C-alpha cells in the first residue's frame, strides 16, 4: 500500500501528525451523491454474500445511503458497542502511527471521497473504502479484538522486520478475508465490501481458489495490490482467527518465513486445505508481469 502518493502521509512518526478534522460540513452535494450511489449499489451486490455481523454493524452504527457519515455521530454508537472510535486522517499513514492507533482501538479513516469518474476503482483508500468497508465490523467484539491484536503485532513486527509478513495477514484477512457461515462461504474483508468489481468476482467468477486460512501459509503468500485475488483465505470464525494469531508467537514465525520462498497466490500447495479449487480463468488472460508481488 506504500506506493500511492495522493493524500498519503507516509513519513509521519506520531499520531498527532496524522489526525485532522473531518470537517463534515465541507462535503459537497456531489460528495453525498457519490456516497449514496456507492452505498446503494454495494448493499445490493453484498446481499446474502457477506457475514451477518457486517449488516448488524451497519445498523448499529446507523450507516445510511443518504449522507457521508459524520464521524462524531458514528463514534457515539461505535464506542458504545466495542470502545473503538474512527479518527479522521488524510489517507494512508505511516506504519508506526497506523499500528499504534489500532492498538489503541482507534481506526484511521480517510476523509476524502472519490470523484464520480473513480466510482469503480481508485488506487488509494477513500472514506467509502475505510468506513463502508472496514468500520461496520469494528462494532463486533470478536472482530474488534482481532483488529486490536493486529495493531499490537504490527508494532512488534516493526522491531523484527516483520511488517512485510504482517501486511500479507492484513491483505488476506482484514482486506480480502472470507468466513464460513453455516456451510457456505461469505465475505468479511473490507476490500470486497467496498469494491463492486471484487465483490462480483468473488461471488460469481469460478476463477479464484478458496483456501482454508492457515497463519504461516498466509504470512508466506504474496499478493498484487492492484488486481483481483487469485486465492482467498477462509476462516472458521473471528474467534478462531484471533485464537490462531494469539497462540502462535509471531517473531519466530517471521524468522521461519524469512528462510523460505514466498508462496504464489496462484499455486495450491500440498498442505493447503482446498475449500474450492478455482478455474484460474481470470488470470489466463492477464499477464501478471505488470504487477509486483508483495
Ligand atoms: N494507513 N490510513 C491507513 N489505512 C490503512 O489501512 C493503512 C495505513 N497505513 C499502512 C497500512 N494500512 C498497511 O501498510 C499496513 O496494514 C501493513
Ligand atoms: Fe483497507
JSON list of C-alpha atoms in Angstrom, two decimals, residues 157-238:
[
{"chain": "A", "resi": 157, "resn": "UNK", "atom": "CA", "xyz": [6.75, -6.52, 13.78]},
{"chain": "A", "resi": 158, "resn": "UNK", "atom": "CA", "xyz": [8.36, -3.15, 13.12]},
{"chain": "A", "resi": 159, "resn": "UNK", "atom": "CA", "xyz": [11.15, -4.06, 15.53]},
{"chain": "A", "resi": 160, "resn": "UNK", "atom": "CA", "xyz": [11.66, -7.52, 14.00]},
{"chain": "A", "resi": 161, "resn": "UNK", "atom": "CA", "xyz": [11.48, -6.83, 10.25]},
{"chain": "A", "resi": 162, "resn": "UNK", "atom": "CA", "xyz": [8.05, -8.50, 10.12]},
{"chain": "A", "resi": 163, "resn": "UNK", "atom": "CA", "xyz": [5.90, -5.75, 8.56]},
{"chain": "A", "resi": 164, "resn": "UNK", "atom": "CA", "xyz": [6.06, -7.37, 5.10]},
{"chain": "A", "resi": 165, "resn": "UNK", "atom": "CA", "xyz": [4.61, -10.60, 6.53]},
{"chain": "A", "resi": 166, "resn": "UNK", "atom": "CA", "xyz": [2.02, -8.80, 8.61]},
{"chain": "A", "resi": 167, "resn": "UNK", "atom": "CA", "xyz": [0.92, -6.80, 5.56]},
{"chain": "A", "resi": 168, "resn": "UNK", "atom": "CA", "xyz": [0.05, -10.17, 3.98]},
{"chain": "A", "resi": 169, "resn": "UNK", "atom": "CA", "xyz": [-2.00, -11.12, 7.04]},
{"chain": "A", "resi": 170, "resn": "UNK", "atom": "CA", "xyz": [-3.76, -7.75, 6.68]},
{"chain": "A", "resi": 171, "resn": "UNK", "atom": "CA", "xyz": [-4.35, -8.38, 2.99]},
{"chain": "A", "resi": 172, "resn": "UNK", "atom": "CA", "xyz": [-5.80, -11.87, 3.30]},
{"chain": "A", "resi": 173, "resn": "UNK", "atom": "CA", "xyz": [-7.98, -11.18, 6.35]},
{"chain": "A", "resi": 174, "resn": "UNK", "atom": "CA", "xyz": [-8.86, -7.52, 7.02]},
{"chain": "A", "resi": 175, "resn": "UNK", "atom": "CA", "xyz": [-8.89, -6.61, 3.31]},
{"chain": "A", "resi": 176, "resn": "UNK", "atom": "CA", "xyz": [-9.95, -9.77, 1.44]},
{"chain": "A", "resi": 177, "resn": "UNK", "atom": "CA", "xyz": [-10.94, -12.33, 4.07]},
{"chain": "A", "resi": 178, "resn": "UNK", "atom": "CA", "xyz": [-13.72, -14.92, 3.70]},
{"chain": "A", "resi": 179, "resn": "UNK", "atom": "CA", "xyz": [-15.54, -16.66, 6.56]},
{"chain": "A", "resi": 180, "resn": "UNK", "atom": "CA", "xyz": [-17.58, -19.87, 6.90]},
{"chain": "A", "resi": 181, "resn": "UNK", "atom": "CA", "xyz": [-21.23, -19.36, 7.63]},
{"chain": "A", "resi": 182, "resn": "UNK", "atom": "CA", "xyz": [-23.49, -22.43, 8.14]},
{"chain": "A", "resi": 183, "resn": "UNK", "atom": "CA", "xyz": [-22.00, -24.49, 5.35]},
{"chain": "A", "resi": 184, "resn": "UNK", "atom": "CA", "xyz": [-21.48, -21.63, 2.92]},
{"chain": "A", "resi": 185, "resn": "UNK", "atom": "CA", "xyz": [-18.61, -19.18, 2.49]},
{"chain": "A", "resi": 186, "resn": "UNK", "atom": "CA", "xyz": [-19.23, -15.45, 2.93]},
{"chain": "A", "resi": 187, "resn": "UNK", "atom": "CA", "xyz": [-17.01, -12.37, 2.70]},
{"chain": "A", "resi": 188, "resn": "UNK", "atom": "CA", "xyz": [-15.89, -10.05, 5.51]},
{"chain": "A", "resi": 189, "resn": "UNK", "atom": "CA", "xyz": [-12.83, -8.27, 4.04]},
{"chain": "A", "resi": 190, "resn": "UNK", "atom": "CA", "xyz": [-13.13, -4.51, 3.52]},
{"chain": "A", "resi": 191, "resn": "UNK", "atom": "CA", "xyz": [-11.63, -4.68, 0.03]},
{"chain": "A", "resi": 192, "resn": "UNK", "atom": "CA", "xyz": [-14.54, -6.93, -1.01]},
{"chain": "A", "resi": 193, "resn": "UNK", "atom": "CA", "xyz": [-17.16, -4.92, 0.91]},
{"chain": "A", "resi": 194, "resn": "UNK", "atom": "CA", "xyz": [-16.19, -1.66, -0.77]},
{"chain": "A", "resi": 195, "resn": "UNK", "atom": "CA", "xyz": [-15.41, -2.84, -4.31]},
{"chain": "A", "resi": 196, "resn": "UNK", "atom": "CA", "xyz": [-18.16, -3.55, -6.85]},
{"chain": "A", "resi": 197, "resn": "UNK", "atom": "CA", "xyz": [-15.79, -5.44, -9.16]},
{"chain": "A", "resi": 198, "resn": "UNK", "atom": "CA", "xyz": [-14.11, -7.54, -6.48]},
{"chain": "A", "resi": 199, "resn": "UNK", "atom": "CA", "xyz": [-17.43, -8.44, -4.82]},
{"chain": "A", "resi": 200, "resn": "UNK", "atom": "CA", "xyz": [-18.90, -9.61, -8.16]},
{"chain": "A", "resi": 201, "resn": "UNK", "atom": "CA", "xyz": [-15.72, -11.54, -8.93]},
{"chain": "A", "resi": 202, "resn": "UNK", "atom": "CA", "xyz": [-15.55, -13.33, -5.56]},
{"chain": "A", "resi": 203, "resn": "UNK", "atom": "CA", "xyz": [-19.20, -14.29, -5.65]},
{"chain": "A", "resi": 204, "resn": "UNK", "atom": "CA", "xyz": [-19.79, -15.02, -9.33]},
{"chain": "A", "resi": 205, "resn": "UNK", "atom": "CA", "xyz": [-16.47, -15.88, -11.01]},
{"chain": "A", "resi": 206, "resn": "UNK", "atom": "CA", "xyz": [-15.26, -19.54, -10.72]},
{"chain": "A", "resi": 207, "resn": "UNK", "atom": "CA", "xyz": [-11.66, -18.39, -11.22]},
{"chain": "A", "resi": 208, "resn": "UNK", "atom": "CA", "xyz": [-10.33, -17.87, -7.64]},
{"chain": "A", "resi": 209, "resn": "UNK", "atom": "CA", "xyz": [-9.33, -20.63, -5.19]},
{"chain": "A", "resi": 210, "resn": "UNK", "atom": "CA", "xyz": [-10.93, -20.63, -1.73]},
{"chain": "A", "resi": 211, "resn": "UNK", "atom": "CA", "xyz": [-8.37, -21.98, 0.74]},
{"chain": "A", "resi": 212, "resn": "UNK", "atom": "CA", "xyz": [-8.64, -22.63, 4.48]},
{"chain": "A", "resi": 213, "resn": "UNK", "atom": "CA", "xyz": [-6.86, -19.88, 6.42]},
{"chain": "A", "resi": 214, "resn": "UNK", "atom": "CA", "xyz": [-3.59, -21.10, 7.92]},
{"chain": "A", "resi": 215, "resn": "UNK", "atom": "CA", "xyz": [-1.36, -18.50, 9.55]},
{"chain": "A", "resi": 216, "resn": "UNK", "atom": "CA", "xyz": [2.06, -19.45, 8.16]},
{"chain": "A", "resi": 217, "resn": "UNK", "atom": "CA", "xyz": [0.66, -20.07, 4.66]},
{"chain": "A", "resi": 218, "resn": "UNK", "atom": "CA", "xyz": [-0.80, -16.53, 4.68]},
{"chain": "A", "resi": 219, "resn": "UNK", "atom": "CA", "xyz": [2.35, -14.92, 6.08]},
{"chain": "A", "resi": 220, "resn": "UNK", "atom": "CA", "xyz": [4.29, -16.51, 3.19]},
{"chain": "A", "resi": 221, "resn": "UNK", "atom": "CA", "xyz": [1.78, -15.77, 0.40]},
{"chain": "A", "resi": 222, "resn": "UNK", "atom": "CA", "xyz": [2.44, -12.73, -1.77]},
{"chain": "A", "resi": 223, "resn": "UNK", "atom": "CA", "xyz": [-0.28, -10.53, -3.28]},
{"chain": "A", "resi": 224, "resn": "UNK", "atom": "CA", "xyz": [-0.79, -7.99, -6.07]},
{"chain": "A", "resi": 225, "resn": "UNK", "atom": "CA", "xyz": [-2.04, -4.64, -4.82]},
{"chain": "A", "resi": 226, "resn": "UNK", "atom": "CA", "xyz": [-3.89, -3.57, -7.95]},
{"chain": "A", "resi": 227, "resn": "UNK", "atom": "CA", "xyz": [-5.71, -6.61, -9.22]},
{"chain": "A", "resi": 228, "resn": "UNK", "atom": "CA", "xyz": [-8.27, -9.22, -8.17]},
{"chain": "A", "resi": 229, "resn": "UNK", "atom": "CA", "xyz": [-7.10, -12.08, -5.96]},
{"chain": "A", "resi": 230, "resn": "UNK", "atom": "CA", "xyz": [-6.16, -15.49, -7.39]},
{"chain": "A", "resi": 231, "resn": "UNK", "atom": "CA", "xyz": [-6.86, -17.08, -3.98]},
{"chain": "A", "resi": 232, "resn": "UNK", "atom": "CA", "xyz": [-8.91, -16.12, -0.93]},
{"chain": "A", "resi": 233, "resn": "UNK", "atom": "CA", "xyz": [-8.39, -17.49, 2.58]},
{"chain": "A", "resi": 234, "resn": "UNK", "atom": "CA", "xyz": [-11.37, -18.59, 4.66]},
{"chain": "A", "resi": 235, "resn": "UNK", "atom": "CA", "xyz": [-11.58, -18.54, 8.47]},
{"chain": "A", "resi": 236, "resn": "UNK", "atom": "CA", "xyz": [-13.98, -20.59, 10.61]},
{"chain": "A", "resi": 237, "resn": "UNK", "atom": "CA", "xyz": [-14.86, -17.59, 12.78]},
{"chain": "A", "resi": 238, "resn": "UNK", "atom": "CA", "xyz": [-13.39, -14.32, 14.06]}
]
